[in-house]
Amino acid sequence: MTRLAIFDCDGTLVDSQANICRAVEEAFGSARLAPPPRNAIRRIVGLSLVEAMRTLLPGADPAQHVALADDYKAAFFRLRSSGTMAEEPLYDGMLDALEALRAGGWALGVATGKSDRGLTHVLTHHGIIDWFVTLQTADRHPSKPHPSMIETAMADAGASAAQTVMIGDTSYDMEMARAAGTRAVGVAWGYHPPEELIEAGAHIVVDHVALLVDMMEQQ
């Protein structure tokens, strides 16, 4: 039976908070709204865009949430196209960890709030897009913590819930894993603190990338 390791992207594989914060600030500016504080923006990383805007601006009507999501996508694309957006670096040690998991027989997947285009850009930039057997994004699924992304990833890989681990940095990832019946592994280097990951259902929280592979072999 296939062992499947599904990774969140932002805050787990790559550090993308600077770009996300800047695009949200530009989207709110385009709508003539005061931007949220950056600590609030970091907390919505991982949600689908409309759900993220609903969380950041709960008093607005649904049409404004959709408009803000569209403005965010336009701002992100404009910033990237202009060359003013920083590339999203892999966390230190992540490349080695992914290589070791593959060598150990794990199939790799991604479940992310990014778009197809955004995820493809990041993984291609780092030369690892072919390492993943399944890529699930917000373009084709309900927002986390709905289990749809994990369920589709397992079907793609031919893996059961018992042989699947979801690895992420937010409470949404942990709740999604629990909803899908998989192991939930939190990482402490992302955007939600370890205590929130545990409260959301994490079976374990890993403090450092270097410890990830050893922990996975215990699953």
PDB file of C-alpha atoms in Angstrom:
ATOM      1  CA  MET A   1       0.000   0.000   0.000  1.00  0.00           C
ATOM      2  CA  THR A   2       1.248   3.482  -0.912  1.00  0.00           C
ATOM      3  CA  ARG A   3       2.464   5.703   1.902  1.00  0.00           C
ATOM      4  CA  LEU A   4       1.438   9.273   1.081  1.00  0.00           C
ATOM      5  CA  ALA A   5       2.872  12.455   2.621  1.00  0.00           C
ATOM      6  CA  ILE A   6       0.740  15.482   1.753  1.00  0.00           C
ATOM      7  CA  PHE A   7       2.293  18.882   2.385  1.00  0.00           C
ATOM      8  CA  ASP A   8       0.690  22.259   2.733  1.00  0.00           C
ATOM      9  CA  CYS A   9       2.680  24.833   0.722  1.00  0.00           C
ATOM     10  CA  ASP A  10       2.693  28.334   2.282  1.00  0.00           C
ATOM     11  CA  GLY A  11       4.259  28.194   5.725  1.00  0.00           C
ATOM     12  CA  THR A  12       5.185  24.522   5.407  1.00  0.00           C
ATOM     13  CA  LEU A  13       7.234  24.005   2.231  1.00  0.00           C
ATOM     14  CA  VAL A  14       7.978  27.670   1.497  1.00  0.00           C
ATOM     15  CA  ASP A  15       8.046  30.955   3.396  1.00  0.00           C
ATOM     16  CA  SER A  16       5.634  33.133   1.440  1.00  0.00           C
ATOM     17  CA  GLN A  17       4.302  35.484   4.096  1.00  0.00           C
ATOM     18  CA  ALA A  18       5.919  38.654   2.734  1.00  0.00           C
ATOM     19  CA  ASN A  19       4.326  38.224  -0.684  1.00  0.00           C
ATOM     20  CA  ILE A  20       0.920  37.289   0.706  1.00  0.00           C
ATOM     21  CA  CYS A  21       0.880  40.253   3.083  1.00  0.00           C
ATOM     22  CA  ARG A  22       1.852  42.662   0.326  1.00  0.00           C
ATOM     23  CA  ALA A  23      -0.812  41.374  -2.072  1.00  0.00           C
ATOM     24  CA  VAL A  24      -3.528  41.597   0.605  1.00  0.00           C
ATOM     25  CA  GLU A  25      -2.471  45.146   1.425  1.00  0.00           C
ATOM     26  CA  GLU A  26      -2.651  46.115  -2.248  1.00  0.00           C
ATOM     27  CA  ALA A  27      -6.069  44.473  -2.636  1.00  0.00           C
ATOM     28  CA  PHE A  28      -7.472  46.369   0.344  1.00  0.00           C
ATOM     29  CA  GLY A  29      -5.880  49.576  -0.941  1.00  0.00           C
ATOM     30  CA  SER A  30      -7.551  49.118  -4.335  1.00  0.00           C
ATOM     31  CA  ALA A  31     -10.883  48.868  -2.513  1.00  0.00           C
ATOM     32  CA  ARG A  32     -10.073  52.003  -0.464  1.00  0.00           C
ATOM     33  CA  LEU A  33     -10.030  49.986   2.744  1.00  0.00           C
ATOM     34  CA  ALA A  34      -7.500  50.127   5.552  1.00  0.00           C
ATOM     35  CA  PRO A  35      -5.372  46.980   5.281  1.00  0.00           C
ATOM     36  CA  PRO A  36      -5.500  44.469   8.133  1.00  0.00           C
ATOM     37  CA  PRO A  37      -2.454  44.174  10.386  1.00  0.00           C
ATOM     38  CA  ARG A  38       0.093  41.669   9.144  1.00  0.00           C
ATOM     39  CA  ASN A  39      -0.415  39.324  12.067  1.00  0.00           C
ATOM     40  CA  ALA A  40      -4.080  39.033  11.011  1.00  0.00           C
ATOM     41  CA  ILE A  41      -3.067  38.381   7.394  1.00  0.00           C
ATOM     42  CA  ARG A  42      -0.669  35.610   8.421  1.00  0.00           C
ATOM     43  CA  ARG A  43      -3.493  33.863  10.250  1.00  0.00           C
ATOM     44  CA  ILE A  44      -5.563  33.418   7.074  1.00  0.00           C
ATOM     45  CA  VAL A  45      -2.748  31.805   5.077  1.00  0.00           C
ATOM     46  CA  GLY A  46      -4.005  28.448   3.839  1.00  0.00           C
ATOM     47  CA  LEU A  47      -7.640  29.410   3.388  1.00  0.00           C
ATOM     48  CA  SER A  48      -9.147  29.810  -0.064  1.00  0.00           C
ATOM     49  CA  LEU A  49      -9.191  33.464  -1.079  1.00  0.00           C
ATOM     50  CA  VAL A  50     -12.880  34.234  -0.651  1.00  0.00           C
ATOM     51  CA  GLU A  51     -12.897  32.546   2.765  1.00  0.00           C
ATOM     52  CA  ALA A  52      -9.729  34.458   3.688  1.00  0.00           C
ATOM     53  CA  MET A  53     -11.341  37.782   2.783  1.00  0.00           C
ATOM     54  CA  ARG A  54     -14.466  36.815   4.725  1.00  0.00           C
ATOM     55  CA  THR A  55     -12.264  36.205   7.762  1.00  0.00           C
ATOM     56  CA  LEU A  56     -10.369  39.476   7.359  1.00  0.00           C
ATOM     57  CA  LEU A  57     -13.501  41.576   6.699  1.00  0.00           C
ATOM     58  CA  PRO A  58     -16.388  39.748   8.378  1.00  0.00           C
ATOM     59  CA  GLY A  59     -18.814  42.671   8.192  1.00  0.00           C
ATOM     60  CA  ALA A  60     -18.733  42.982   4.398  1.00  0.00           C
ATOM     61  CA  ASP A  61     -21.253  41.454   2.023  1.00  0.00           C
ATOM     62  CA  PRO A  62     -20.355  38.341  -0.032  1.00  0.00           C
ATOM     63  CA  ALA A  63     -19.904  40.330  -3.246  1.00  0.00           C
ATOM     64  CA  GLN A  64     -17.196  42.426  -1.604  1.00  0.00           C
ATOM     65  CA  HIS A  65     -15.392  39.303  -0.427  1.00  0.00           C
ATOM     66  CA  VAL A  66     -15.350  38.009  -4.006  1.00  0.00           C
ATOM     67  CA  ALA A  67     -14.164  41.399  -5.299  1.00  0.00           C
ATOM     68  CA  LEU A  68     -11.344  41.512  -2.747  1.00  0.00           C
ATOM     69  CA  ALA A  69     -10.289  37.983  -3.714  1.00  0.00           C
ATOM     70  CA  ASP A  70     -10.162  39.044  -7.366  1.00  0.00           C
ATOM     71  CA  ASP A  71      -8.160  42.156  -6.441  1.00  0.00           C
ATOM     72  CA  TYR A  72      -5.736  39.972  -4.484  1.00  0.00           C
ATOM     73  CA  LYS A  73      -5.171  37.704  -7.483  1.00  0.00           C
ATOM     74  CA  ALA A  74      -4.632  40.711  -9.742  1.00  0.00           C
ATOM     75  CA  ALA A  75      -2.215  42.309  -7.262  1.00  0.00           C
ATOM     76  CA  PHE A  76      -0.242  39.092  -6.813  1.00  0.00           C
ATOM     77  CA  PHE A  77       0.078  38.583 -10.562  1.00  0.00           C
ATOM     78  CA  ARG A  78       1.036  42.238 -11.122  1.00  0.00           C
ATOM     79  CA  LEU A  79       3.702  42.171  -8.418  1.00  0.00           C
ATOM     80  CA  ARG A  80       5.159  38.910  -9.711  1.00  0.00           C
ATOM     81  CA  SER A  81       5.115  40.065 -13.350  1.00  0.00           C
ATOM     82  CA  SER A  82       6.854  43.324 -12.457  1.00  0.00           C
ATOM     83  CA  GLY A  83       9.686  41.482 -10.734  1.00  0.00           C
ATOM     84  CA  THR A  84       9.109  43.308  -7.453  1.00  0.00           C
ATOM     85  CA  MET A  85       7.909  40.219  -5.599  1.00  0.00           C
ATOM     86  CA  ALA A  86      10.440  38.107  -3.731  1.00  0.00           C
ATOM     87  CA  GLU A  87      10.678  34.444  -4.623  1.00  0.00           C
ATOM     88  CA  GLU A  88       9.230  32.170  -1.959  1.00  0.00           C
ATOM     89  CA  PRO A  89      12.177  30.224  -0.491  1.00  0.00           C
ATOM     90  CA  LEU A  90      11.997  26.632   0.621  1.00  0.00           C
ATOM     91  CA  TYR A  91      12.546  26.397   4.360  1.00  0.00           C
ATOM     92  CA  ASP A  92      16.085  25.388   5.291  1.00  0.00           C
ATOM     93  CA  GLY A  93      16.476  21.626   5.066  1.00  0.00           C
ATOM     94  CA  MET A  94      13.194  21.058   3.219  1.00  0.00           C
ATOM     95  CA  LEU A  95      14.807  19.928  -0.031  1.00  0.00           C
ATOM     96  CA  ASP A  96      16.823  17.282   1.820  1.00  0.00           C
ATOM     97  CA  ALA A  97      13.734  16.174   3.747  1.00  0.00           C
ATOM     98  CA  LEU A  98      11.704  15.727   0.561  1.00  0.00           C
ATOM     99  CA  GLU A  99      14.536  13.770  -1.056  1.00  0.00           C
ATOM    100  CA  ALA A 100      14.816  11.501   1.972  1.00  0.00           C
ATOM    101  CA  LEU A 101      11.087  10.827   2.080  1.00  0.00           C
ATOM    102  CA  ARG A 102      11.057   9.905  -1.596  1.00  0.00           C
ATOM    103  CA  ALA A 103      14.049   7.615  -1.097  1.00  0.00           C
ATOM    104  CA  GLY A 104      12.205   6.019   1.816  1.00  0.00           C
ATOM    105  CA  GLY A 105       9.266   5.085  -0.383  1.00  0.00           C
ATOM    106  CA  TRP A 106       6.859   7.908   0.401  1.00  0.00           C
ATOM    107  CA  ALA A 107       4.719   9.340  -2.395  1.00  0.00           C
ATOM    108  CA  LEU A 108       4.491  13.122  -2.083  1.00  0.00           C
ATOM    109  CA  GLY A 109       1.515  15.419  -2.563  1.00  0.00           C
ATOM    110  CA  VAL A 110       0.469  19.021  -1.947  1.00  0.00           C
ATOM    111  CA  ALA A 111      -2.820  20.390  -0.602  1.00  0.00           C
ATOM    112  CA  THR A 112      -2.804  24.188  -0.618  1.00  0.00           C
ATOM    113  CA  GLY A 113      -4.892  27.320  -0.672  1.00  0.00           C
ATOM    114  CA  LYS A 114      -2.750  28.540  -3.577  1.00  0.00           C
ATOM    115  CA  SER A 115      -4.068  28.556  -7.119  1.00  0.00           C
ATOM    116  CA  ASP A 116      -2.895  26.048  -9.713  1.00  0.00           C
ATOM    117  CA  ARG A 117      -0.817  28.786 -11.322  1.00  0.00           C
ATOM    118  CA  GLY A 118       0.754  29.893  -8.058  1.00  0.00           C
ATOM    119  CA  LEU A 119       1.645  26.392  -6.946  1.00  0.00           C
ATOM    120  CA  THR A 120       3.071  25.471 -10.345  1.00  0.00           C
ATOM    121  CA  HIS A 121       5.234  28.609 -10.305  1.00  0.00           C
ATOM    122  CA  VAL A 122       6.691  27.867  -6.868  1.00  0.00           C
ATOM    123  CA  LEU A 123       7.394  24.172  -7.404  1.00  0.00           C
ATOM    124  CA  THR A 124       8.825  24.777 -10.881  1.00  0.00           C
ATOM    125  CA  HIS A 125      11.065  27.553  -9.584  1.00  0.00           C
ATOM    126  CA  HIS A 126      12.547  25.147  -7.033  1.00  0.00           C
ATOM    127  CA  GLY A 127      12.836  22.312  -9.570  1.00  0.00           C
ATOM    128  CA  ILE A 128      10.651  19.888  -7.611  1.00  0.00           C
ATOM    129  CA  ILE A 129       7.303  19.870  -9.380  1.00  0.00           C
ATOM    130  CA  ASP A 130       7.925  16.365 -10.742  1.00  0.00           C
ATOM    131  CA  TRP A 131       8.521  15.029  -7.230  1.00  0.00           C
ATOM    132  CA  PHE A 132       4.814  15.192  -6.384  1.00  0.00           C
ATOM    133  CA  VAL A 133       2.282  12.622  -7.561  1.00  0.00           C
ATOM    134  CA  THR A 134      -0.735  14.785  -6.712  1.00  0.00           C
ATOM    135  CA  LEU A 135      -1.251  18.553  -6.500  1.00  0.00           C
ATOM    136  CA  GLN A 136      -4.494  19.835  -4.999  1.00  0.00           C
ATOM    137  CA  THR A 137      -5.301  23.560  -4.925  1.00  0.00           C
ATOM    138  CA  ALA A 138      -8.072  25.982  -4.051  1.00  0.00           C
ATOM    139  CA  ASP A 139      -9.002  26.205  -7.745  1.00  0.00           C
ATOM    140  CA  ARG A 140     -10.733  22.815  -7.597  1.00  0.00           C
ATOM    141  CA  HIS A 141     -11.818  22.341  -3.999  1.00  0.00           C
ATOM    142  CA  PRO A 142     -13.730  23.908  -1.111  1.00  0.00           C
ATOM    143  CA  SER A 143     -11.594  25.841   1.334  1.00  0.00           C
ATOM    144  CA  LYS A 144      -9.726  24.069   4.083  1.00  0.00           C
ATOM    145  CA  PRO A 145     -10.651  22.498   6.494  1.00  0.00           C
ATOM    146  CA  HIS A 146     -13.006  20.630   4.130  1.00  0.00           C
ATOM    147  CA  PRO A 147     -11.348  17.227   3.452  1.00  0.00           C
ATOM    148  CA  SER A 148     -11.820  17.303  -0.342  1.00  0.00           C
ATOM    149  CA  MET A 149      -8.160  18.039  -1.142  1.00  0.00           C
ATOM    150  CA  ILE A 150      -6.902  15.123   0.944  1.00  0.00           C
ATOM    151  CA  GLU A 151      -9.558  12.744  -0.337  1.00  0.00           C
ATOM    152  CA  THR A 152      -8.675  13.516  -3.960  1.00  0.00           C
ATOM    153  CA  ALA A 153      -4.943  13.256  -3.244  1.00  0.00           C
ATOM    154  CA  MET A 154      -5.419   9.816  -1.702  1.00  0.00           C
ATOM    155  CA  ALA A 155      -7.444   8.683  -4.717  1.00  0.00           C
ATOM    156  CA  ASP A 156      -4.738   9.956  -7.086  1.00  0.00           C
ATOM    157  CA  ALA A 157      -1.978   8.151  -5.195  1.00  0.00           C
ATOM    158  CA  GLY A 158      -3.878   4.981  -4.384  1.00  0.00           C
ATOM    159  CA  ALA A 159      -3.358   5.529  -0.660  1.00  0.00           C
ATOM    160  CA  SER A 160      -5.651   4.796   2.266  1.00  0.00           C
ATOM    161  CA  ALA A 161      -6.290   7.213   5.104  1.00  0.00           C
ATOM    162  CA  ALA A 162      -4.333   4.916   7.417  1.00  0.00           C
ATOM    163  CA  GLN A 163      -1.254   5.284   5.181  1.00  0.00           C
ATOM    164  CA  THR A 164      -1.569   9.055   4.660  1.00  0.00           C
ATOM    165  CA  VAL A 165      -0.051  11.910   6.651  1.00  0.00           C
ATOM    166  CA  MET A 166      -1.053  15.562   6.263  1.00  0.00           C
ATOM    167  CA  ILE A 167       1.790  17.954   7.131  1.00  0.00           C
ATOM    168  CA  GLY A 168       0.948  21.613   7.674  1.00  0.00           C
ATOM    169  CA  ASP A 169       1.489  24.746   9.712  1.00  0.00           C
ATOM    170  CA  THR A 170      -2.081  25.889  10.393  1.00  0.00           C
ATOM    171  CA  SER A 171      -5.077  24.753  12.373  1.00  0.00           C
ATOM    172  CA  TYR A 172      -6.935  24.474   9.036  1.00  0.00           C
ATOM    173  CA  ASP A 173      -4.496  21.760   7.929  1.00  0.00           C
ATOM    174  CA  MET A 174      -4.929  19.816  11.152  1.00  0.00           C
ATOM    175  CA  GLU A 175      -8.726  20.055  11.027  1.00  0.00           C
ATOM    176  CA  MET A 176      -8.679  18.963   7.381  1.00  0.00           C
ATOM    177  CA  ALA A 177      -6.565  15.927   8.226  1.00  0.00           C
ATOM    178  CA  ARG A 178      -8.864  14.942  11.068  1.00  0.00           C
ATOM    179  CA  ALA A 179     -11.906  15.323   8.803  1.00  0.00           C
ATOM    180  CA  ALA A 180     -10.266  13.022   6.238  1.00  0.00           C
ATOM    181  CA  GLY A 181      -9.238  10.462   8.866  1.00  0.00           C
ATOM    182  CA  THR A 182      -5.483  10.792   8.260  1.00  0.00           C
ATOM    183  CA  ARG A 183      -2.563  11.502  10.567  1.00  0.00           C
ATOM    184  CA  ALA A 184      -2.154  15.204  11.301  1.00  0.00           C
ATOM    185  CA  VAL A 185       1.428  16.452  11.655  1.00  0.00           C
ATOM    186  CA  GLY A 186       1.948  20.096  12.562  1.00  0.00           C
ATOM    187  CA  VAL A 187       5.118  22.077  11.886  1.00  0.00           C
ATOM    188  CA  ALA A 188       6.307  24.805  14.218  1.00  0.00           C
ATOM    189  CA  TRP A 189       8.081  26.965  11.621  1.00  0.00           C
ATOM    190  CA  GLY A 190       4.905  28.296   9.957  1.00  0.00           C
ATOM    191  CA  TYR A 191       2.122  30.751  10.723  1.00  0.00           C
ATOM    192  CA  HIS A 192       0.074  29.225  13.578  1.00  0.00           C
ATOM    193  CA  PRO A 193       1.659  28.477  16.983  1.00  0.00           C
ATOM    194  CA  PRO A 194       2.118  24.855  18.124  1.00  0.00           C
ATOM    195  CA  GLU A 195      -0.534  25.079  20.833  1.00  0.00           C
ATOM    196  CA  GLU A 196      -3.165  25.966  18.221  1.00  0.00           C
ATOM    197  CA  LEU A 197      -2.087  23.053  16.041  1.00  0.00           C
ATOM    198  CA  ILE A 198      -2.479  20.662  18.960  1.00  0.00           C
ATOM    199  CA  GLU A 199      -5.861  22.127  19.871  1.00  0.00           C
ATOM    200  CA  ALA A 200      -6.961  21.673  16.240  1.00  0.00           C
ATOM    201  CA  GLY A 201      -6.089  17.984  16.313  1.00  0.00           C
ATOM    202  CA  ALA A 202      -2.390  17.582  15.502  1.00  0.00           C
ATOM    203  CA  HIS A 203      -1.120  14.170  16.552  1.00  0.00           C
ATOM    204  CA  ILE A 204       2.366  15.652  16.838  1.00  0.00           C
ATOM    205  CA  VAL A 205       4.104  18.982  16.145  1.00  0.00           C
ATOM    206  CA  VAL A 206       7.618  18.928  14.676  1.00  0.00           C
ATOM    207  CA  ASP A 207       9.923  21.721  15.843  1.00  0.00           C
ATOM    208  CA  HIS A 208      12.475  21.614  13.030  1.00  0.00           C
ATOM    209  CA  VAL A 209      12.635  20.447   9.421  1.00  0.00           C
ATOM    210  CA  ALA A 210      15.588  18.198  10.251  1.00  0.00           C
ATOM    211  CA  LEU A 211      13.360  16.136  12.563  1.00  0.00           C
ATOM    212  CA  LEU A 212      10.607  15.611  10.009  1.00  0.00           C
ATOM    213  CA  VAL A 213      11.965  12.520   8.258  1.00  0.00           C
ATOM    214  CA  ASP A 214      12.681  10.590  11.481  1.00  0.00           C
ATOM    215  CA  MET A 215       9.218  11.452  12.763  1.00  0.00           C
ATOM    216  CA  MET A 216       7.594  10.288   9.516  1.00  0.00           C
ATOM    217  CA  GLU A 217       9.279   6.909   9.757  1.00  0.00           C
ATOM    218  CA  GLN A 218       7.513   6.449  13.085  1.00  0.00           C
ATOM    219  CA  GLN A 219       4.100   6.928  11.486  1.00  0.00           C
TER     220      GLN A 219
END
